[in-house]
């Protein structure tokens, strides 16, 4: 599985280098400290054994088995000679052969020699089988080389490795903290927010990116203010002549009422288009979010949009959690869905609410029994100026569902649209429950 997180990648590379460093350290200690000592000991031991062999040869190869040959050798090296069939010689058969020492000892003694090592009760023990001493084994206790001598090395190495890993983790986390703040701010910009300038901290590269992001955020804020001002000016400049046109139309003589009604309808449609543009471009202020009851929103929309011609059925969850958001914006999103269902449905609409099984999301669902939407068009309906012309007519401005999607984006919500099995369309919008809202 590919690791994509830079934090995880850094930790993985760090651990890999640390393990490689530890392996090399043990390799260096073994090859440049331990092995030279063993080789030096091997030469001294070989020299002493050569003296012993020379002395034993002068005695006619009569060896005193299981007894010291020379007091000096016993005192200095602790070398003892044992018969191969003695009880203590079983240690030799359980010991591990050391090829390097066997080869060097063979060269020192001029006779094939098998050197083996095992861990005794008190220290490591060398066993040697020399062809020059048939039927005999040499036992040399390495009293200066004990298992406990390696314990501090491994323990201290482990402690140092843990400290290095902890320090590396803390260092990488501190380095990544500005990036995490930058990611959070970028997501806020994606939801239409204008975050406060980020502090320029961390490495020089991260400070450069943060500085560029702050400049971009400042530019977006200026652009948003210009756009808001522009739309407000356009709205005012367009609605003023539209109002005059409507007043003049209402003063037209009765015989031209058919023409007056058409003009009034056109002016109302123009006003509605302007309102939808303003709603679509309206920024969000997350600081003003309050707890919103979706049951209350659904009831209000059903009461205001329903009437004699259209009956809106409601099915509300009794213990529905609240969500954080703008009541006006959420009501506008639900209202747009209901209006869309009224426009394209065949007189039956149902508005329902509920929660997901994990109680993390609350939702509102709007269903109708209209012609539905072609599957290929469902993914495009929430784009601005897009209408489901082929399936549900061509009325509207094409901004209703785009406004719904924008409101959901501002509230960390989501939308699911499907055709009903019994005919018609089903649209469900979900919001984070208040406790799980960031």
CSV table of C-alpha atoms in Angstrom, one decimal:
chain,number,residue,atom,x,y,z
A,1,UNK,CA,0.0,0.0,0.0
A,2,UNK,CA,1.4,3.4,-1.0
A,3,UNK,CA,2.0,5.9,1.8
A,4,UNK,CA,0.7,9.3,0.8
A,5,UNK,CA,1.0,11.3,4.0
A,6,UNK,CA,4.2,13.3,4.1
A,7,UNK,CA,4.2,12.9,7.9
A,8,UNK,CA,4.0,9.1,7.6
A,9,UNK,CA,6.6,9.1,4.8
A,10,UNK,CA,9.0,11.2,6.9
A,11,UNK,CA,8.6,8.9,9.9
A,12,UNK,CA,9.1,5.8,7.7
A,13,UNK,CA,12.3,7.2,6.1
A,14,UNK,CA,13.5,8.2,9.6
A,15,UNK,CA,12.9,4.8,11.0
A,16,UNK,CA,14.6,3.1,8.0
A,17,UNK,CA,17.7,5.3,8.4
A,18,UNK,CA,17.7,4.7,12.2
A,19,UNK,CA,17.5,0.9,11.7
A,20,UNK,CA,20.3,1.1,9.1
A,21,UNK,CA,22.4,3.2,11.4
A,22,UNK,CA,21.9,0.7,14.3
A,23,UNK,CA,22.8,-2.3,12.1
A,24,UNK,CA,25.9,-0.5,10.9
A,25,UNK,CA,26.8,0.4,14.5
A,26,UNK,CA,26.6,-3.3,15.5
A,27,UNK,CA,28.5,-4.3,12.4
A,28,UNK,CA,31.3,-1.7,13.2
A,29,UNK,CA,31.5,-2.8,16.9
A,30,UNK,CA,31.7,-6.4,15.9
A,31,UNK,CA,34.3,-6.0,13.1
A,32,UNK,CA,36.4,-3.1,14.4
A,33,UNK,CA,36.3,-3.7,18.1
A,34,UNK,CA,35.2,-7.3,19.1
A,35,UNK,CA,36.9,-9.2,16.2
A,36,UNK,CA,40.3,-7.5,16.5
A,37,UNK,CA,40.2,-8.4,20.3
A,38,UNK,CA,39.3,-12.0,19.5
A,39,UNK,CA,42.0,-12.2,16.9
A,40,UNK,CA,44.6,-10.9,19.3
A,41,UNK,CA,43.4,-13.3,21.9
A,42,UNK,CA,43.6,-16.0,19.3
A,43,UNK,CA,47.2,-15.3,18.6
A,44,UNK,CA,48.2,-15.2,22.3
A,45,UNK,CA,46.2,-18.4,22.9
A,46,UNK,CA,47.8,-20.1,19.8
A,47,UNK,CA,51.3,-19.1,21.0
A,48,UNK,CA,50.6,-20.6,24.5
A,49,UNK,CA,49.2,-23.8,23.0
A,50,UNK,CA,52.2,-24.1,20.7
A,51,UNK,CA,54.5,-23.9,23.8
A,52,UNK,CA,52.3,-26.5,25.5
A,53,UNK,CA,52.5,-28.8,22.4
A,54,UNK,CA,56.2,-28.4,22.3
A,55,UNK,CA,56.6,-29.3,25.9
A,56,UNK,CA,54.2,-32.2,25.6
A,57,UNK,CA,56.2,-33.5,22.6
A,58,UNK,CA,59.3,-33.5,24.6
A,59,UNK,CA,57.6,-35.7,27.2
A,60,UNK,CA,56.9,-38.3,24.7
A,61,UNK,CA,53.3,-37.3,24.0
A,62,UNK,CA,52.2,-38.6,27.4
A,63,UNK,CA,49.4,-36.2,28.4
A,64,UNK,CA,47.9,-36.0,31.9
A,65,UNK,CA,44.2,-36.1,30.9
A,66,UNK,CA,41.7,-34.0,32.9
A,67,UNK,CA,44.7,-32.3,34.7
A,68,UNK,CA,46.6,-29.2,34.0
A,69,UNK,CA,49.8,-29.6,31.8
A,70,UNK,CA,51.4,-26.4,33.0
A,71,UNK,CA,50.5,-24.4,36.1
A,72,UNK,CA,51.4,-21.2,34.2
A,73,UNK,CA,48.8,-22.0,31.5
A,74,UNK,CA,46.1,-22.8,34.0
A,75,UNK,CA,46.8,-19.6,36.0
A,76,UNK,CA,46.9,-17.2,33.0
A,77,UNK,CA,44.3,-18.7,30.6
A,78,UNK,CA,42.4,-21.3,32.5
A,79,UNK,CA,43.1,-23.9,29.8
A,80,UNK,CA,42.1,-27.5,30.7
A,81,UNK,CA,42.4,-30.6,28.6
A,82,UNK,CA,39.6,-33.2,28.7
A,83,UNK,CA,39.0,-36.5,27.0
A,84,UNK,CA,36.5,-36.6,24.2
A,85,UNK,CA,34.4,-39.2,26.0
A,86,UNK,CA,34.3,-37.3,29.3
A,87,UNK,CA,31.1,-35.9,30.7
A,88,UNK,CA,32.1,-32.3,30.4
A,89,UNK,CA,33.1,-32.8,26.7
A,90,UNK,CA,29.3,-32.8,25.9
A,91,UNK,CA,29.6,-29.1,25.9
A,92,UNK,CA,31.8,-29.3,22.9
A,93,UNK,CA,29.1,-31.1,20.9
A,94,UNK,CA,26.5,-28.4,21.7
A,95,UNK,CA,28.8,-25.5,21.0
A,96,UNK,CA,28.7,-23.4,17.8
A,97,UNK,CA,31.6,-23.6,15.3
A,98,UNK,CA,33.5,-20.3,14.7
A,99,UNK,CA,35.0,-20.7,11.2
A,100,UNK,CA,37.1,-17.5,11.4
A,101,UNK,CA,38.8,-18.5,14.6
A,102,UNK,CA,39.1,-22.1,13.4
A,103,UNK,CA,41.0,-21.0,10.3
A,104,UNK,CA,43.3,-18.6,12.2
A,105,UNK,CA,44.1,-21.2,14.9
A,106,UNK,CA,44.8,-23.8,12.3
A,107,UNK,CA,47.4,-21.4,10.7
A,108,UNK,CA,48.9,-20.6,14.2
A,109,UNK,CA,49.2,-24.2,15.2
A,110,UNK,CA,50.1,-25.7,11.9
A,111,UNK,CA,47.5,-28.4,12.6
A,112,UNK,CA,43.8,-28.6,11.7
A,113,UNK,CA,41.8,-27.1,14.5
A,114,UNK,CA,38.1,-26.9,15.2
A,115,UNK,CA,37.1,-23.9,17.5
A,116,UNK,CA,33.7,-23.7,19.0
A,117,UNK,CA,32.0,-21.4,21.4
A,118,UNK,CA,29.1,-21.7,23.8
A,119,UNK,CA,27.5,-19.8,26.6
A,120,UNK,CA,28.3,-21.3,30.0
A,121,UNK,CA,26.8,-20.6,33.4
A,122,UNK,CA,29.2,-17.8,34.2
A,123,UNK,CA,30.8,-16.8,30.9
A,124,UNK,CA,31.4,-17.8,27.3
A,125,UNK,CA,33.6,-20.9,26.8
A,126,UNK,CA,35.8,-21.8,23.9
A,127,UNK,CA,36.3,-25.5,23.0
A,128,UNK,CA,39.2,-26.5,20.7
A,129,UNK,CA,39.8,-29.8,19.0
A,130,UNK,CA,43.4,-30.1,17.6
A,131,UNK,CA,44.4,-32.9,15.4
A,132,UNK,CA,47.9,-32.8,17.1
A,133,UNK,CA,46.1,-33.8,20.3
A,134,UNK,CA,44.1,-36.9,19.2
A,135,UNK,CA,41.3,-37.8,21.6
A,136,UNK,CA,41.6,-34.6,23.6
A,137,UNK,CA,39.7,-31.3,23.8
A,138,UNK,CA,40.8,-28.0,25.1
A,139,UNK,CA,38.4,-25.9,27.3
A,140,UNK,CA,39.1,-22.2,27.7
A,141,UNK,CA,36.6,-20.0,29.8
A,142,UNK,CA,36.4,-16.5,28.4
A,143,UNK,CA,35.9,-14.9,31.9
A,144,UNK,CA,36.2,-11.3,30.5
A,145,UNK,CA,33.4,-11.9,27.9
A,146,UNK,CA,30.1,-12.4,29.6
A,147,UNK,CA,26.5,-12.1,28.4
A,148,UNK,CA,25.8,-9.3,30.9
A,149,UNK,CA,28.4,-7.2,29.1
A,150,UNK,CA,26.1,-7.0,26.1
A,151,UNK,CA,23.0,-6.1,28.0
A,152,UNK,CA,23.8,-2.4,28.6
A,153,UNK,CA,24.7,-2.1,25.0
A,154,UNK,CA,21.4,-3.4,23.7
A,155,UNK,CA,19.4,-1.5,26.5
A,156,UNK,CA,21.1,1.8,25.8
A,157,UNK,CA,20.8,1.3,22.1
A,158,UNK,CA,17.1,0.7,22.5
A,159,UNK,CA,16.7,3.7,24.8
A,160,UNK,CA,18.6,6.0,22.3
A,161,UNK,CA,16.5,4.7,19.4
A,162,UNK,CA,13.3,5.5,21.3
A,163,UNK,CA,14.5,8.9,22.2
A,164,UNK,CA,15.6,9.6,18.6
A,165,UNK,CA,12.2,8.4,17.3
A,166,UNK,CA,10.3,10.5,19.8
A,167,UNK,CA,12.5,13.5,18.9
A,168,UNK,CA,12.0,13.0,15.2
A,169,UNK,CA,8.3,12.6,15.6
A,170,UNK,CA,8.1,15.8,17.6
A,171,UNK,CA,10.3,17.6,15.1
A,172,UNK,CA,8.3,16.5,12.1
A,173,UNK,CA,5.0,17.3,13.8
A,174,UNK,CA,6.2,20.8,14.6
A,175,UNK,CA,7.4,21.2,11.0
A,176,UNK,CA,4.0,20.0,9.7
A,177,UNK,CA,1.9,22.1,12.0
A,178,UNK,CA,1.9,25.2,9.7
A,179,UNK,CA,1.0,22.9,6.8
A,180,UNK,CA,-2.0,21.5,8.8
A,181,UNK,CA,-3.1,25.1,9.5
A,182,UNK,CA,-2.7,25.9,5.8
A,183,UNK,CA,-4.8,22.9,4.8
A,184,UNK,CA,-7.6,23.9,7.2
A,185,UNK,CA,-7.6,27.5,5.9
A,186,UNK,CA,-7.6,26.2,2.2
A,187,UNK,CA,-10.6,24.1,3.0
A,188,UNK,CA,-12.3,27.1,4.5
A,189,UNK,CA,-11.6,29.1,1.3
A,190,UNK,CA,-13.1,26.2,-0.7
A,191,UNK,CA,-16.3,26.6,1.4
A,192,UNK,CA,-16.5,30.3,0.6
A,193,UNK,CA,-14.9,31.5,3.8
A,194,UNK,CA,-12.2,34.2,4.1
A,195,UNK,CA,-9.8,33.0,6.8
A,196,UNK,CA,-7.7,35.4,8.9
A,197,UNK,CA,-4.0,35.7,7.8
A,198,UNK,CA,-2.0,32.8,8.9
A,199,UNK,CA,1.2,33.3,11.0
A,200,UNK,CA,4.3,32.7,8.9
A,201,UNK,CA,6.1,30.0,10.9
A,202,UNK,CA,8.3,27.0,10.2
A,203,UNK,CA,10.9,26.4,7.5
A,204,UNK,CA,11.7,29.0,4.9
A,205,UNK,CA,9.8,27.0,2.2
A,206,UNK,CA,6.7,26.7,4.4
A,207,UNK,CA,6.9,30.5,5.3
A,208,UNK,CA,7.0,31.3,1.6
A,209,UNK,CA,3.9,29.1,0.9
A,210,UNK,CA,2.1,30.7,3.8
A,211,UNK,CA,3.0,34.2,2.6
A,212,UNK,CA,1.7,33.3,-0.9
A,213,UNK,CA,-1.5,31.9,0.6
A,214,UNK,CA,-2.1,35.0,2.7
A,215,UNK,CA,-1.7,37.1,-0.4
A,216,UNK,CA,-4.1,34.9,-2.4
A,217,UNK,CA,-6.6,35.0,0.5
A,218,UNK,CA,-6.4,38.8,0.6
A,219,UNK,CA,-6.9,38.9,-3.1
A,220,UNK,CA,-9.9,36.6,-2.9
A,221,UNK,CA,-11.4,38.8,-0.2
A,222,UNK,CA,-10.9,41.9,-2.3
A,223,UNK,CA,-12.5,40.2,-5.2
A,224,UNK,CA,-15.4,39.0,-3.1
A,225,UNK,CA,-16.0,42.5,-1.8
A,226,UNK,CA,-15.9,43.9,-5.4
A,227,UNK,CA,-18.3,41.2,-6.5
A,228,UNK,CA,-20.7,41.9,-3.7
A,229,UNK,CA,-20.6,45.6,-4.4
A,230,UNK,CA,-21.1,45.0,-8.1
A,231,UNK,CA,-24.1,42.7,-7.6
A,232,UNK,CA,-25.6,45.1,-5.1
A,233,UNK,CA,-25.2,47.9,-7.7
A,234,UNK,CA,-26.6,45.8,-10.5
A,235,UNK,CA,-29.5,44.7,-8.3
A,236,UNK,CA,-30.4,48.3,-7.4
A,237,UNK,CA,-29.9,49.6,-10.9
A,238,UNK,CA,-32.0,46.8,-12.5
A,239,UNK,CA,-34.8,46.7,-9.9
A,240,UNK,CA,-35.4,50.5,-10.0
A,241,UNK,CA,-36.5,50.5,-13.7
A,242,UNK,CA,-38.3,47.2,-13.3
A,243,UNK,CA,-40.4,48.8,-10.5
A,244,UNK,CA,-41.1,51.8,-12.7
A,245,UNK,CA,-42.1,49.4,-15.6
A,246,UNK,CA,-44.5,47.5,-13.2
A,247,UNK,CA,-46.1,50.8,-11.9
A,248,UNK,CA,-46.6,52.0,-15.5
A,249,UNK,CA,-48.0,48.7,-16.5
A,250,UNK,CA,-50.6,48.7,-13.7
A,251,UNK,CA,-51.8,52.1,-14.9
A,252,UNK,CA,-52.5,50.7,-18.4
A,253,UNK,CA,-56.2,50.8,-19.6
A,254,UNK,CA,-58.3,47.7,-18.9
A,255,UNK,CA,-58.5,46.8,-22.6
A,256,UNK,CA,-54.8,46.2,-22.6
A,257,UNK,CA,-54.9,44.0,-19.5
A,258,UNK,CA,-53.6,40.9,-21.4
A,259,UNK,CA,-50.5,42.8,-22.3
A,260,UNK,CA,-50.1,44.2,-18.8
A,261,UNK,CA,-50.2,40.8,-17.2
A,262,UNK,CA,-47.5,39.6,-19.6
A,263,UNK,CA,-45.3,42.5,-18.7
A,264,UNK,CA,-45.9,42.1,-15.0
A,265,UNK,CA,-45.0,38.4,-15.3
A,266,UNK,CA,-41.8,39.3,-17.1
A,267,UNK,CA,-40.8,41.9,-14.5
A,268,UNK,CA,-41.5,39.4,-11.6
A,269,UNK,CA,-39.3,36.8,-13.4
A,270,UNK,CA,-36.5,39.4,-13.7
A,271,UNK,CA,-36.8,40.2,-10.0
A,272,UNK,CA,-36.6,36.4,-9.2
A,273,UNK,CA,-33.6,36.0,-11.4
A,274,UNK,CA,-31.8,38.9,-9.6
A,275,UNK,CA,-32.7,37.4,-6.2
A,276,UNK,CA,-31.3,34.1,-7.2
A,277,UNK,CA,-28.1,35.6,-8.4
A,278,UNK,CA,-27.8,37.5,-5.1
A,279,UNK,CA,-28.5,34.3,-3.1
A,280,UNK,CA,-25.9,32.3,-5.1
A,281,UNK,CA,-23.2,34.9,-4.5
A,282,UNK,CA,-24.1,35.7,-0.9
A,283,UNK,CA,-21.1,34.9,1.4
A,284,UNK,CA,-21.4,32.8,4.6
A,285,UNK,CA,-20.5,34.0,8.1
A,286,UNK,CA,-19.8,30.8,10.1
A,287,UNK,CA,-19.4,32.9,13.3
A,288,UNK,CA,-23.2,33.6,13.2
A,289,UNK,CA,-24.2,29.9,13.0
A,290,UNK,CA,-26.8,28.8,15.5
A,291,UNK,CA,-28.5,25.6,16.4
A,292,UNK,CA,-31.1,24.8,13.8
A,293,UNK,CA,-34.1,22.3,14.1
A,294,UNK,CA,-34.7,20.7,10.7
A,295,UNK,CA,-38.1,19.6,11.8
A,296,UNK,CA,-39.1,23.2,12.3
A,297,UNK,CA,-37.6,24.2,8.9
A,298,UNK,CA,-39.4,21.3,7.1
A,299,UNK,CA,-42.8,22.3,8.8
A,300,UNK,CA,-42.4,25.9,7.8
A,301,UNK,CA,-41.5,25.2,4.2
A,302,UNK,CA,-44.4,22.6,3.9
A,303,UNK,CA,-46.9,25.1,5.3
A,304,UNK,CA,-45.7,28.1,3.2
A,305,UNK,CA,-45.3,26.2,-0.1
A,306,UNK,CA,-48.3,23.9,0.2
A,307,UNK,CA,-51.9,24.8,-0.6
A,308,UNK,CA,-55.2,23.7,-2.1
A,309,UNK,CA,-53.7,22.5,-5.3
A,310,UNK,CA,-50.6,20.9,-3.8
A,311,UNK,CA,-50.7,18.8,-0.7
A,312,UNK,CA,-47.3,18.4,0.9
A,313,UNK,CA,-47.0,15.3,3.1
A,314,UNK,CA,-44.6,15.5,6.1
A,315,UNK,CA,-42.9,12.6,7.9
A,316,UNK,CA,-40.7,14.0,10.7
A,317,UNK,CA,-38.3,12.2,13.0
A,318,UNK,CA,-39.4,12.9,16.6
A,319,UNK,CA,-36.0,12.9,18.3
A,320,UNK,CA,-34.0,14.7,15.7
A,321,UNK,CA,-30.7,16.3,16.7
A,322,UNK,CA,-30.0,19.9,15.8
A,323,UNK,CA,-27.4,21.1,13.4
A,324,UNK,CA,-25.3,24.3,13.4
A,325,UNK,CA,-25.9,26.7,10.6
A,326,UNK,CA,-27.8,29.6,9.2
A,327,UNK,CA,-31.6,29.0,9.6
A,328,UNK,CA,-32.3,31.3,6.6
A,329,UNK,CA,-29.9,29.6,4.3
A,330,UNK,CA,-31.0,26.1,5.3
A,331,UNK,CA,-34.6,27.1,4.9
A,332,UNK,CA,-33.8,28.4,1.4
A,333,UNK,CA,-32.1,25.1,0.4
A,334,UNK,CA,-35.2,23.1,1.6
A,335,UNK,CA,-37.6,25.6,-0.1
A,336,UNK,CA,-35.7,25.4,-3.4
A,337,UNK,CA,-36.1,21.6,-3.4
A,338,UNK,CA,-39.8,21.8,-2.5
A,339,UNK,CA,-40.4,24.4,-5.2
A,340,UNK,CA,-38.5,22.2,-7.7
A,341,UNK,CA,-40.7,19.3,-6.7
A,342,UNK,CA,-43.9,21.4,-7.1
A,343,UNK,CA,-42.8,22.6,-10.5
A,344,UNK,CA,-42.0,19.2,-11.9
A,345,UNK,CA,-44.1,16.8,-9.8
A,346,UNK,CA,-47.6,15.6,-10.4
A,347,UNK,CA,-49.2,16.9,-7.3
A,348,UNK,CA,-47.7,14.6,-4.6
A,349,UNK,CA,-44.8,15.7,-2.5
A,350,UNK,CA,-43.4,14.4,0.7
A,351,UNK,CA,-40.9,16.1,3.0
A,352,UNK,CA,-39.2,13.8,5.7
A,353,UNK,CA,-36.4,14.2,8.2
A,354,UNK,CA,-34.2,11.7,10.0
A,355,UNK,CA,-30.7,10.8,11.2
A,356,UNK,CA,-28.1,8.3,10.1
A,357,UNK,CA,-27.5,5.2,12.1
A,358,UNK,CA,-24.4,6.6,13.8
A,359,UNK,CA,-26.3,9.8,14.8
A,360,UNK,CA,-23.6,11.9,13.1
A,361,UNK,CA,-25.8,13.3,10.3
A,362,UNK,CA,-29.3,14.8,10.2
A,363,UNK,CA,-31.1,15.0,6.9
A,364,UNK,CA,-34.1,16.3,5.0
A,365,UNK,CA,-35.6,14.4,2.1
A,366,UNK,CA,-37.9,15.8,-0.6
A,367,UNK,CA,-39.8,13.4,-2.9
A,368,UNK,CA,-42.2,13.8,-5.8
A,369,UNK,CA,-43.9,11.7,-8.3
A,370,UNK,CA,-42.9,13.5,-11.5
A,371,UNK,CA,-41.0,12.2,-14.5
A,372,UNK,CA,-37.7,11.9,-12.7
A,373,UNK,CA,-34.3,12.6,-14.2
A,374,UNK,CA,-32.1,10.7,-16.7
A,375,UNK,CA,-29.3,9.0,-14.8
A,376,UNK,CA,-26.7,10.7,-17.1
A,377,UNK,CA,-28.0,14.2,-16.1
A,378,UNK,CA,-28.2,13.7,-12.3
A,379,UNK,CA,-24.5,14.6,-11.7
A,380,UNK,CA,-24.9,17.9,-13.7
A,381,UNK,CA,-28.1,19.3,-12.1
A,382,UNK,CA,-26.3,21.1,-9.3
A,383,UNK,CA,-24.1,23.1,-11.7
A,384,UNK,CA,-25.1,26.7,-12.3
A,385,UNK,CA,-27.5,27.4,-15.2
A,386,UNK,CA,-28.2,23.6,-15.7
A,387,UNK,CA,-31.7,22.3,-16.0
A,388,UNK,CA,-33.1,18.8,-16.6
A,389,UNK,CA,-34.6,19.9,-19.9
A,390,UNK,CA,-35.2,16.5,-21.5
A,391,UNK,CA,-37.0,15.0,-18.5
A,392,UNK,CA,-38.6,17.8,-16.4
A,393,UNK,CA,-39.2,20.7,-18.7
A,394,UNK,CA,-37.2,23.9,-19.1
A,395,UNK,CA,-38.7,26.2,-16.5
A,396,UNK,CA,-36.6,28.2,-13.9
A,397,UNK,CA,-33.3,29.9,-14.1
A,398,UNK,CA,-31.0,27.0,-13.5
A,399,UNK,CA,-29.7,28.4,-10.2
A,400,UNK,CA,-32.1,26.8,-7.7
A,401,UNK,CA,-30.2,23.5,-7.2
A,402,UNK,CA,-26.8,25.3,-7.6
A,403,UNK,CA,-27.8,27.5,-4.6
A,404,UNK,CA,-28.7,24.3,-2.7
A,405,UNK,CA,-25.3,22.9,-3.4
A,406,UNK,CA,-23.5,26.1,-2.4
A,407,UNK,CA,-25.5,26.3,0.9
A,408,UNK,CA,-24.6,22.7,1.7
A,409,UNK,CA,-20.9,23.4,0.9
A,410,UNK,CA,-21.0,26.3,3.4
A,411,UNK,CA,-22.5,24.0,6.1
A,412,UNK,CA,-20.2,20.9,5.5
A,413,UNK,CA,-23.3,19.1,4.1
A,414,UNK,CA,-23.9,16.7,1.3
A,415,UNK,CA,-26.7,15.8,-1.2
A,416,UNK,CA,-27.9,12.6,-2.7
A,417,UNK,CA,-30.3,12.6,-5.7
A,418,UNK,CA,-32.0,9.4,-7.0
A,419,UNK,CA,-35.0,8.5,-9.1
A,420,UNK,CA,-37.7,6.8,-7.0
A,421,UNK,CA,-38.6,3.2,-7.8
A,422,UNK,CA,-42.3,4.2,-8.0
A,423,UNK,CA,-41.5,7.2,-10.3
A,424,UNK,CA,-40.4,10.7,-9.5
A,425,UNK,CA,-37.3,12.1,-7.9
A,426,UNK,CA,-35.9,11.8,-4.4
A,427,UNK,CA,-33.4,14.4,-3.1
A,428,UNK,CA,-31.8,14.1,0.4
A,429,UNK,CA,-29.6,16.8,1.9
A,430,UNK,CA,-27.6,16.0,5.0
A,431,UNK,CA,-25.9,18.2,7.7
A,432,UNK,CA,-23.5,17.3,10.5
A,433,UNK,CA,-25.3,16.9,13.9
A,434,UNK,CA,-24.4,19.7,16.3
A,435,UNK,CA,-22.1,17.6,18.5
A,436,UNK,CA,-20.0,16.3,15.6
A,437,UNK,CA,-19.9,19.7,13.8
A,438,UNK,CA,-16.3,21.1,13.7
